[in-house]
Short mmCIF file of C-alpha atoms and ligand atoms in Angstrom, two decimals:
data_model
loop_
_atom_site.label_atom_id
_atom_site.label_comp_id
_atom_site.label_asym_id
_atom_site.label_seq_id
_atom_site.Cartn_x
_atom_site.Cartn_y
_atom_site.Cartn_z
CA MET A 1 15.09 -14.39 -13.80
CA GLY A 2 16.74 -17.00 -11.53
CA SER A 3 14.51 -18.84 -9.40
CA PHE A 4 11.35 -16.74 -10.42
CA ALA A 5 11.41 -18.37 -13.82
CA HIS A 6 8.03 -19.96 -13.16
CA ILE A 7 6.40 -16.71 -11.96
CA LEU A 8 5.07 -15.23 -15.17
CA SER A 9 2.36 -13.04 -13.88
CA ILE A 10 1.00 -11.41 -10.49
CA GLU A 11 -1.32 -14.24 -10.34
CA ASP A 12 1.37 -16.71 -10.32
CA ALA A 13 3.01 -14.68 -7.54
CA ARG A 14 -0.23 -14.78 -5.60
CA LYS A 15 -0.54 -18.62 -5.79
CA ALA A 16 3.09 -19.08 -4.82
CA ALA A 17 2.51 -16.61 -1.84
CA LYS A 18 -0.66 -18.76 -0.79
CA ARG A 19 1.54 -21.87 -0.56
CA ARG A 20 4.49 -20.06 1.20
CA LEU A 21 2.34 -18.10 4.11
CA PRO A 22 0.27 -19.48 6.87
CA ARG A 23 -3.42 -19.06 5.81
CA LEU A 24 -4.01 -16.33 8.36
CA LEU A 25 -1.52 -14.26 6.78
CA PHE A 26 -2.17 -14.92 3.20
CA GLU A 27 -5.84 -14.09 3.72
CA TYR A 28 -5.20 -10.91 5.69
CA ILE A 29 -3.23 -9.62 2.56
CA ASP A 30 -5.37 -11.22 -0.01
CA ARG A 31 -8.97 -10.89 0.84
CA GLY A 32 -11.54 -7.80 1.38
CA ALA A 33 -14.10 -6.85 3.97
CA GLU A 34 -17.41 -8.13 4.79
CA ASP A 35 -19.07 -9.79 1.88
CA GLU A 36 -15.99 -9.16 -0.57
CA ILE A 37 -18.26 -7.42 -2.99
CA SER A 38 -15.82 -4.46 -3.61
CA ILE A 39 -12.97 -6.79 -4.32
CA ALA A 40 -14.70 -8.27 -7.29
CA ALA A 41 -16.32 -4.98 -8.19
CA ASN A 42 -12.92 -3.39 -8.56
CA ARG A 43 -11.88 -6.16 -10.77
CA GLU A 44 -14.88 -5.84 -13.15
CA ARG A 45 -14.72 -2.22 -13.39
CA LEU A 46 -11.07 -2.45 -14.42
CA ASP A 47 -11.49 -5.03 -16.91
CA ALA A 48 -14.43 -3.17 -18.43
CA ILE A 49 -12.16 -0.21 -19.46
CA GLU A 50 -11.02 -0.48 -22.91
CA LEU A 51 -8.02 1.63 -24.18
CA ALA A 52 -7.87 3.02 -27.80
CA PRO A 53 -4.85 1.67 -29.94
CA SER A 54 -3.23 3.99 -32.59
CA VAL A 55 -1.51 1.97 -35.20
CA LEU A 56 1.57 2.71 -37.32
CA ILE A 57 3.49 4.59 -34.58
CA ASP A 58 7.24 4.10 -34.05
CA VAL A 59 7.04 2.94 -30.37
CA THR A 60 10.89 2.02 -30.30
CA GLY A 61 11.95 4.51 -27.70
CA ARG A 62 8.69 4.53 -25.79
CA SER A 63 9.09 5.77 -22.24
CA MET A 64 7.01 4.99 -18.96
CA ALA A 65 8.72 7.88 -17.22
CA ALA A 66 6.43 9.89 -14.79
CA GLU A 67 6.86 13.21 -13.01
CA LEU A 68 5.33 13.13 -9.67
CA PHE A 69 5.78 16.23 -7.36
CA GLY A 70 8.46 17.54 -9.18
CA ALA A 71 10.58 14.49 -9.42
CA VAL A 72 10.95 12.41 -12.67
CA GLN A 73 10.94 8.59 -11.96
CA PRO A 74 11.09 5.76 -14.47
CA SER A 75 7.66 4.63 -13.94
CA PRO A 76 4.45 5.83 -12.51
CA LEU A 77 4.47 3.47 -9.58
CA ILE A 78 4.75 3.75 -5.75
CA ILE A 79 4.89 0.91 -3.45
CA ALA A 80 1.81 1.38 -1.29
CA PRO A 81 2.06 1.38 2.44
CA THR A 82 0.93 -2.01 3.74
CA ALA A 83 1.00 -2.71 7.57
CA VAL A 84 2.95 -5.65 8.93
CA ALA A 85 4.77 -6.25 5.43
CA GLY A 86 7.63 -7.36 7.94
CA LEU A 87 5.68 -10.39 8.91
CA VAL A 88 5.72 -11.49 5.30
CA TRP A 89 9.42 -11.70 5.16
CA HIS A 90 12.33 -11.26 7.38
CA ASP A 91 12.52 -7.30 7.34
CA GLY A 92 9.86 -7.32 4.72
CA GLU A 93 9.69 -3.63 4.70
CA ILE A 94 13.26 -3.26 4.05
CA ALA A 95 13.03 -5.78 1.05
CA LEU A 96 10.16 -3.80 -0.39
CA ALA A 97 12.04 -0.68 -0.20
CA LYS A 98 15.16 -2.18 -1.89
CA ALA A 99 13.09 -3.31 -4.77
CA ALA A 100 11.39 0.24 -4.99
CA ALA A 101 15.04 1.72 -5.11
CA LYS A 102 16.07 -0.74 -7.68
CA ALA A 103 13.02 0.61 -9.87
CA GLY A 104 13.73 3.95 -9.05
CA ILE A 105 10.19 4.52 -7.39
CA PRO A 106 9.24 5.70 -3.88
CA PHE A 107 8.29 3.24 -1.16
CA CYS A 108 5.52 4.39 1.14
CA VAL A 109 6.24 3.18 4.82
CA SER A 110 3.09 2.59 6.93
CA THR A 111 2.66 3.78 10.50
CA GLN A 112 2.03 0.01 11.39
CA SER A 113 5.40 -1.17 9.79
CA ILE A 114 7.37 -3.65 11.83
CA THR A 115 10.73 -2.14 10.75
CA PRO A 116 11.35 1.47 11.92
CA ILE A 117 11.67 4.06 9.09
CA GLU A 118 15.34 4.94 10.33
CA ARG A 119 16.29 1.42 9.46
CA ILE A 120 14.42 1.19 6.02
CA ALA A 121 16.31 4.60 5.15
CA ALA A 122 19.66 3.57 6.12
CA GLU A 123 19.46 -0.08 4.55
CA SER A 124 17.68 0.52 1.24
CA GLY A 125 18.46 3.92 0.00
CA ALA A 126 14.93 4.27 -1.26
CA ARG A 127 13.13 7.38 -1.67
CA LEU A 128 10.62 7.14 1.18
CA TRP A 129 6.98 8.40 1.80
CA PHE A 130 5.37 7.82 5.23
CA GLN A 131 1.83 6.89 5.62
CA LEU A 132 -0.14 8.26 8.68
CA TYR A 133 -2.90 6.80 10.92
CA VAL A 134 -3.57 9.52 13.21
CA TRP A 135 -3.49 8.34 17.02
CA LYS A 136 -5.90 9.63 19.63
CA ASN A 137 -2.99 11.64 21.36
CA ARG A 138 -2.28 14.26 18.62
CA GLN A 139 0.96 15.21 20.31
CA ARG A 140 2.44 11.77 19.97
CA THR A 141 1.09 11.84 16.27
CA LEU A 142 3.01 15.14 15.51
CA ALA A 143 5.98 13.51 17.28
CA LEU A 144 5.80 10.59 14.73
CA ILE A 145 5.66 12.74 11.72
CA ASP A 146 8.64 14.59 13.17
CA ARG A 147 10.44 11.28 13.16
CA ALA A 148 9.50 10.49 9.79
CA PHE A 149 10.70 13.86 8.53
CA GLN A 150 13.92 13.45 10.21
CA ALA A 151 14.35 10.10 8.67
CA GLY A 152 13.98 11.75 5.19
CA ALA A 153 10.39 10.94 4.23
CA GLU A 154 9.58 13.23 1.17
CA ALA A 155 5.75 12.78 1.28
CA LEU A 156 3.27 12.42 4.20
CA VAL A 157 0.29 10.22 3.23
CA LEU A 158 -2.73 10.87 5.40
CA THR A 159 -4.76 7.71 5.16
CA VAL A 160 -8.49 9.31 5.30
CA ASP A 161 -10.56 6.19 4.65
CA THR A 162 -10.19 4.14 7.72
CA ALA A 163 -12.12 6.01 10.45
CA VAL A 164 -13.02 2.90 12.24
CA GLY A 165 -11.78 -0.65 12.02
CA PRO A 166 -13.21 -2.79 8.86
CA ILE A 167 -14.99 -5.97 9.61
CA ARG A 168 -12.99 -8.99 8.32
CA GLU A 169 -14.62 -12.23 9.56
CA TYR A 170 -12.18 -14.44 8.17
CA ASN A 171 -9.26 -12.78 10.40
CA LEU A 172 -11.45 -13.68 13.41
CA ARG A 173 -11.96 -17.39 12.22
CA ASN A 174 -8.16 -17.54 11.24
CA GLY A 175 -7.20 -16.19 14.58
CA PHE A 176 -5.47 -13.23 13.11
CA SER A 177 -6.86 -10.50 15.53
CA ILE A 178 -5.20 -7.97 17.65
CA PRO A 179 -4.89 -9.08 20.32
CA LEU A 180 -4.24 -12.43 19.10
CA LYS A 181 -6.27 -15.53 20.56
CA PRO A 182 -4.10 -18.44 20.58
CA SER A 183 -5.94 -21.28 18.84
CA LEU A 184 -5.38 -24.83 17.64
CA ARG A 185 -6.43 -23.98 14.24
CA ALA A 186 -3.77 -20.92 14.20
CA GLY A 187 -1.21 -23.18 15.63
CA ILE A 188 -1.57 -25.96 13.03
CA ASP A 189 -1.75 -23.12 10.41
CA VAL A 190 1.72 -22.03 11.47
CA ALA A 191 3.13 -25.36 11.99
CA LEU A 192 2.22 -26.36 8.37
CA HIS A 193 4.49 -23.59 7.03
CA PRO A 194 7.86 -24.36 8.43
CA ARG A 195 9.71 -22.07 5.63
CA TRP A 196 7.82 -19.05 6.84
CA THR A 197 8.28 -19.93 10.41
CA ALA A 198 11.95 -20.24 10.19
CA ASN A 199 12.38 -17.23 7.66
CA VAL A 200 10.31 -14.78 9.55
CA MET A 201 9.48 -15.74 13.25
CA LEU A 202 12.94 -17.41 14.00
CA ARG A 203 14.88 -15.09 12.34
CA ALA A 204 12.95 -12.16 14.08
CA LEU A 205 13.47 -13.77 17.63
CA LEU A 206 17.15 -14.37 16.89
CA THR A 207 17.85 -10.52 15.72
CA SER A 208 15.31 -7.92 16.76
CA GLY A 209 13.07 -10.01 19.10
CA VAL A 210 9.24 -10.53 18.79
CA PRO A 211 7.79 -8.35 16.10
CA THR A 212 6.09 -5.08 17.30
CA TYR A 213 4.83 -1.98 15.78
CA ALA A 214 8.05 -0.07 15.21
CA HIS A 215 6.69 3.29 15.22
CA TYR A 216 4.81 3.10 18.64
CA PRO A 217 6.29 5.07 21.40
CA ASP A 218 8.75 2.67 23.08
CA GLU A 219 6.64 2.77 26.44
CA PHE A 220 3.46 1.58 24.74
CA ARG A 221 4.98 -1.14 22.41
CA THR A 222 4.19 -4.76 22.92
CA PRO A 223 4.69 -7.79 20.69
CA ILE A 224 2.26 -7.76 17.80
CA GLY A 225 -0.73 -9.63 18.82
CA ARG A 226 -0.86 -7.92 22.27
CA LYS A 227 -3.16 -5.08 22.86
CA SER A 228 -1.06 -1.85 23.08
CA LEU A 229 -0.42 -0.80 26.53
CA SER A 230 -2.32 2.53 25.95
CA THR A 231 -5.28 3.91 24.04
CA GLU A 232 -3.24 6.93 23.08
CA VAL A 233 -1.76 5.09 20.09
CA ASP A 234 -5.22 3.67 19.36
CA LEU A 235 -6.45 4.94 15.75
CA ALA A 236 -8.56 8.06 16.31
CA PRO A 237 -12.17 7.77 15.15
CA ASP A 238 -12.51 11.52 15.39
CA VAL A 239 -9.82 12.61 12.68
CA THR A 240 -11.32 15.62 10.72
CA TRP A 241 -10.30 18.44 8.32
CA ASP A 242 -9.00 20.11 11.41
CA ASP A 243 -6.26 17.54 11.72
CA VAL A 244 -5.49 18.00 7.91
CA ARG A 245 -4.88 21.80 8.87
CA LEU A 246 -2.56 20.83 11.85
CA LEU A 247 -0.72 18.46 9.91
CA ARG A 248 -0.28 21.01 6.93
CA GLU A 249 1.07 23.51 9.28
CA ARG A 250 3.66 20.94 10.81
CA TRP A 251 4.69 19.04 7.73
CA LYS A 252 7.35 20.61 5.55
CA GLY A 253 7.32 18.06 2.86
CA LYS A 254 4.67 17.09 0.32
CA LEU A 255 1.23 16.30 1.85
CA ILE A 256 -1.02 13.74 0.42
CA LEU A 257 -4.46 12.45 1.32
CA LYS A 258 -5.12 8.59 0.49
CA GLY A 259 -8.82 7.20 0.34
CA ILE A 260 -10.48 10.16 -1.45
CA LEU A 261 -13.39 8.97 -3.73
CA THR A 262 -15.59 12.19 -4.06
CA VAL A 263 -15.20 15.36 -5.97
CA GLU A 264 -16.28 17.28 -2.65
CA ASP A 265 -13.61 15.80 -0.71
CA ALA A 266 -11.15 16.31 -3.40
CA GLU A 267 -11.94 20.02 -3.56
CA LYS A 268 -11.63 20.38 0.24
CA ALA A 269 -8.49 18.65 0.05
CA LEU A 270 -7.28 21.19 -2.25
CA ALA A 271 -8.81 24.16 -0.13
CA HIS A 272 -6.73 22.57 2.82
CA GLY A 273 -3.53 23.07 0.89
CA VAL A 274 -2.50 19.44 0.25
CA ASP A 275 -0.26 18.51 -2.67
CA GLY A 276 -1.64 15.38 -3.74
CA ILE A 277 -4.55 12.76 -3.38
CA VAL A 278 -4.78 9.11 -3.75
CA VAL A 279 -8.16 8.06 -5.35
CA SER A 280 -8.51 4.65 -3.72
CA ASN A 281 -10.86 2.29 -1.97
CA HIS A 282 -7.98 0.86 0.04
CA GLY A 283 -7.79 -2.24 -2.20
CA ALA A 284 -11.44 -2.99 -1.38
CA ARG A 285 -10.33 -3.81 2.25
CA ASN A 286 -12.57 -1.50 4.16
CA LEU A 287 -15.90 -0.21 2.94
CA ASP A 288 -17.67 -3.17 0.94
CA CYS A 289 -20.26 -0.79 -0.64
CA ALA A 290 -17.53 1.77 -1.87
CA PRO A 291 -17.47 3.19 -5.17
CA GLY A 292 -14.52 2.01 -7.28
CA PRO A 293 -11.69 4.45 -7.84
CA THR A 294 -12.04 3.99 -11.68
CA ASP A 295 -15.64 5.34 -11.43
CA ALA A 296 -14.60 8.28 -9.29
CA LEU A 297 -11.16 9.26 -10.86
CA PRO A 298 -12.67 11.24 -14.12
CA ALA A 299 -14.60 13.65 -12.31
CA ILE A 300 -12.04 14.30 -9.66
CA VAL A 301 -9.12 14.72 -12.35
CA ALA A 302 -11.62 17.32 -14.04
CA ALA A 303 -12.01 19.14 -10.80
CA VAL A 304 -8.61 19.33 -9.18
CA GLY A 305 -6.37 17.61 -11.63
CA GLU A 306 -4.75 20.90 -12.68
CA LYS A 307 -3.95 21.95 -8.94
CA LEU A 308 -3.41 18.48 -7.34
CA GLU A 309 -1.35 15.56 -8.10
CA VAL A 310 -3.98 12.82 -8.43
CA LEU A 311 -2.59 9.23 -7.91
CA ALA A 312 -4.97 6.10 -7.83
CA ASP A 313 -4.77 2.61 -6.55
CA SER A 314 -6.85 -0.85 -5.87
CA GLY A 315 -6.84 -3.71 -7.91
CA VAL A 316 -3.69 -3.47 -10.07
CA ARG A 317 -2.60 -7.03 -11.21
CA ARG A 318 -1.44 -6.21 -14.70
CA GLY A 319 0.41 -3.61 -16.53
CA ALA A 320 -2.75 -2.88 -18.31
CA ASP A 321 -4.54 -1.86 -15.25
CA ILE A 322 -1.76 0.75 -14.54
CA ALA A 323 -2.49 2.00 -18.24
CA ARG A 324 -6.12 2.13 -17.43
CA PHE A 325 -5.65 4.32 -14.36
CA ILE A 326 -3.10 6.58 -16.33
CA ALA A 327 -5.92 6.92 -19.06
CA LEU A 328 -8.59 7.84 -16.44
CA GLY A 329 -6.25 10.84 -15.36
CA ALA A 330 -4.05 9.53 -12.53
CA LYS A 331 -0.47 10.60 -12.58
CA GLY A 332 0.87 7.87 -10.50
CA VAL A 333 -0.37 4.33 -9.33
CA MET A 334 0.13 2.70 -6.05
CA ILE A 335 0.79 -1.12 -6.02
CA GLY A 336 -0.31 -2.83 -2.74
CA ARG A 337 -0.88 -6.69 -2.88
CA ALA A 338 1.26 -7.56 -5.83
CA THR A 339 4.50 -6.39 -4.39
CA LEU A 340 3.69 -8.13 -1.02
CA PHE A 341 3.11 -11.26 -2.85
CA GLY A 342 6.53 -10.84 -4.60
CA VAL A 343 8.23 -10.14 -1.22
CA ALA A 344 6.46 -13.19 0.32
CA ILE A 345 8.06 -15.52 -2.15
CA GLY A 346 11.51 -14.01 -2.40
CA GLY A 347 12.21 -10.64 -0.44
CA ALA A 348 13.48 -7.99 -2.21
CA ASP A 349 14.25 -9.99 -5.29
CA GLY A 350 10.58 -11.41 -5.34
CA ALA A 351 9.34 -7.86 -5.21
CA SER A 352 11.59 -6.76 -8.00
CA HIS A 353 10.59 -9.65 -10.11
CA VAL A 354 6.98 -8.54 -9.58
CA LEU A 355 7.69 -4.74 -10.30
CA ASN A 356 9.68 -6.07 -13.42
CA LEU A 357 6.52 -8.03 -14.58
CA LEU A 358 4.20 -5.01 -14.11
CA HIS A 359 6.85 -2.99 -16.08
CA GLN A 360 7.14 -5.20 -19.03
CA GLN A 361 3.39 -5.56 -19.15
CA LEU A 362 2.80 -1.73 -19.15
CA SER A 363 5.50 -1.48 -21.88
CA ALA A 364 3.85 -4.19 -23.90
CA THR A 365 0.58 -2.47 -23.42
CA MET A 366 1.80 0.94 -24.59
CA GLY A 367 3.75 -0.43 -27.62
CA MET A 368 0.37 -2.07 -28.96
CA LEU A 369 -1.55 1.17 -28.04
CA GLY A 370 0.87 3.23 -30.00
CA ALA A 371 1.94 5.21 -26.87
CA ARG A 372 5.29 6.52 -26.67
CA GLU A 373 4.66 8.20 -23.45
CA LEU A 374 2.14 7.86 -20.59
CA SER A 375 0.31 11.04 -21.74
CA ASP A 376 -0.43 9.21 -25.11
CA ILE A 377 -2.70 6.54 -23.34
CA ARG A 378 -6.23 7.21 -24.20
CA LEU A 379 -9.66 5.45 -23.36
CA ALA A 380 -11.28 3.77 -26.39
C1 FMN B 1 -1.93 -6.48 3.62
C2 FMN B 1 -2.21 -4.90 3.37
C3 FMN B 1 -2.00 -3.89 4.63
C4 FMN B 1 -2.20 -2.77 4.27
N1 FMN B 1 -2.16 -1.74 5.23
C5 FMN B 1 -2.27 -0.14 4.82
C6 FMN B 1 -1.94 0.72 5.86
O1 FMN B 1 -1.37 0.49 6.82
N2 FMN B 1 -2.16 1.98 5.58
C7 FMN B 1 -2.81 2.34 4.40
O2 FMN B 1 -2.96 3.38 4.08
N3 FMN B 1 -3.09 1.59 3.35
C8 FMN B 1 -2.89 0.01 3.82
N4 FMN B 1 -3.20 -0.94 2.82
C9 FMN B 1 -3.89 -0.51 1.46
C10 FMN B 1 -3.00 -0.11 0.49
O3 FMN B 1 -1.92 1.00 0.78
C11 FMN B 1 -3.45 0.06 -0.92
O4 FMN B 1 -4.43 1.11 -0.77
C12 FMN B 1 -4.23 -1.21 -1.46
O5 FMN B 1 -3.32 -2.34 -1.04
C13 FMN B 1 -4.17 -1.09 -3.08
O6 FMN B 1 -4.81 -2.23 -3.70
P1 FMN B 1 -4.04 -3.46 -4.13
O7 FMN B 1 -3.63 -4.25 -2.96
O8 FMN B 1 -5.34 -4.12 -4.91
O9 FMN B 1 -3.02 -2.93 -5.10
C14 FMN B 1 -3.00 -2.24 3.09
C15 FMN B 1 -3.24 -3.07 1.86
C16 FMN B 1 -2.89 -4.50 2.31
C17 FMN B 1 -2.92 -5.56 1.10
#
């Protein structure tokens, strides 16, 4: 366990990340939107789900293996796309991808990654998915997904729950906005976290330069914190099912819609020829009156689960939470904040430690449930 011997849970990793990161970055990762009702509701809903233990079953050789999109992986996890993971640790996206590779699970690269997908592919050896935010300029968006395909992305994950920017007041108070507004408070915050400043900002300046959104076209790219030089790469507020059609025609790999919460939308996704969906409320970071994915999953799985690969995320902090999503019918589960906390405290090793904790906890939960494989996990 090395230097992570004292990190026994995701909450331990969260607390350690809180000490390590400037407040403006920690809160950007950790918190929700508006009154943060959904973030607490996600937790309460997960906590309320009980699983049925079957006793006197030999669980010696139990397996967490999952088959997703025709490929078998050792566990049902996928590292979720998280913007600016590269601000949490030097080359943070590569660190996350290395941890994913070690665990044999896919890493989903965000459109708003600091590290370009080509470098992540070359330096991590991970199976990659690519998350897409559609830009106002659709031709440039198509060029971006061509680039992701060339780099070896197996799946395109179109995020459909972020039609507009969310309201997060603490980001404004902390001075974490784009464009960044220099403030005394933000300056003191950064100055009080010299380990982060040395590991992330100084190393960036000495190697690749001031962090930028790596996937933006060269001519529009500005340092993180400044406004983009063109509105062409602003997130489009007019993304519709026509865009799904366009992407389906162009993208030759698996196509996944992330952020579905109703049966109607899941059925539309199926009708548009997508391969999978992620039932998610974006980790309660966007719509503060959203239903929880745990509430939405059973009906969605009943409606489309035979034809689409149904994944889920939002709120996983324990192996038992993974088991809960699986019991509700999810085939795979994305992990957002937990692995970011891991990478914040120790790069790839920290992220691997967090994945190991989640795997150990899932294995223990399965053992006590008498579940030899994921499909044995049942609701109480
Ligand atoms: C700091 C941060 C940045 C995120 N950025 C993105 C993103 O760029 N695209 C996206 O589709 N989802 C993004 N998400 C949402 C995650 O992909 C995922 O849905 C969510 O974190 C799952 O909830 P959890 O953090 O409780 O595991 C982000 C989440 C966090 C915490």
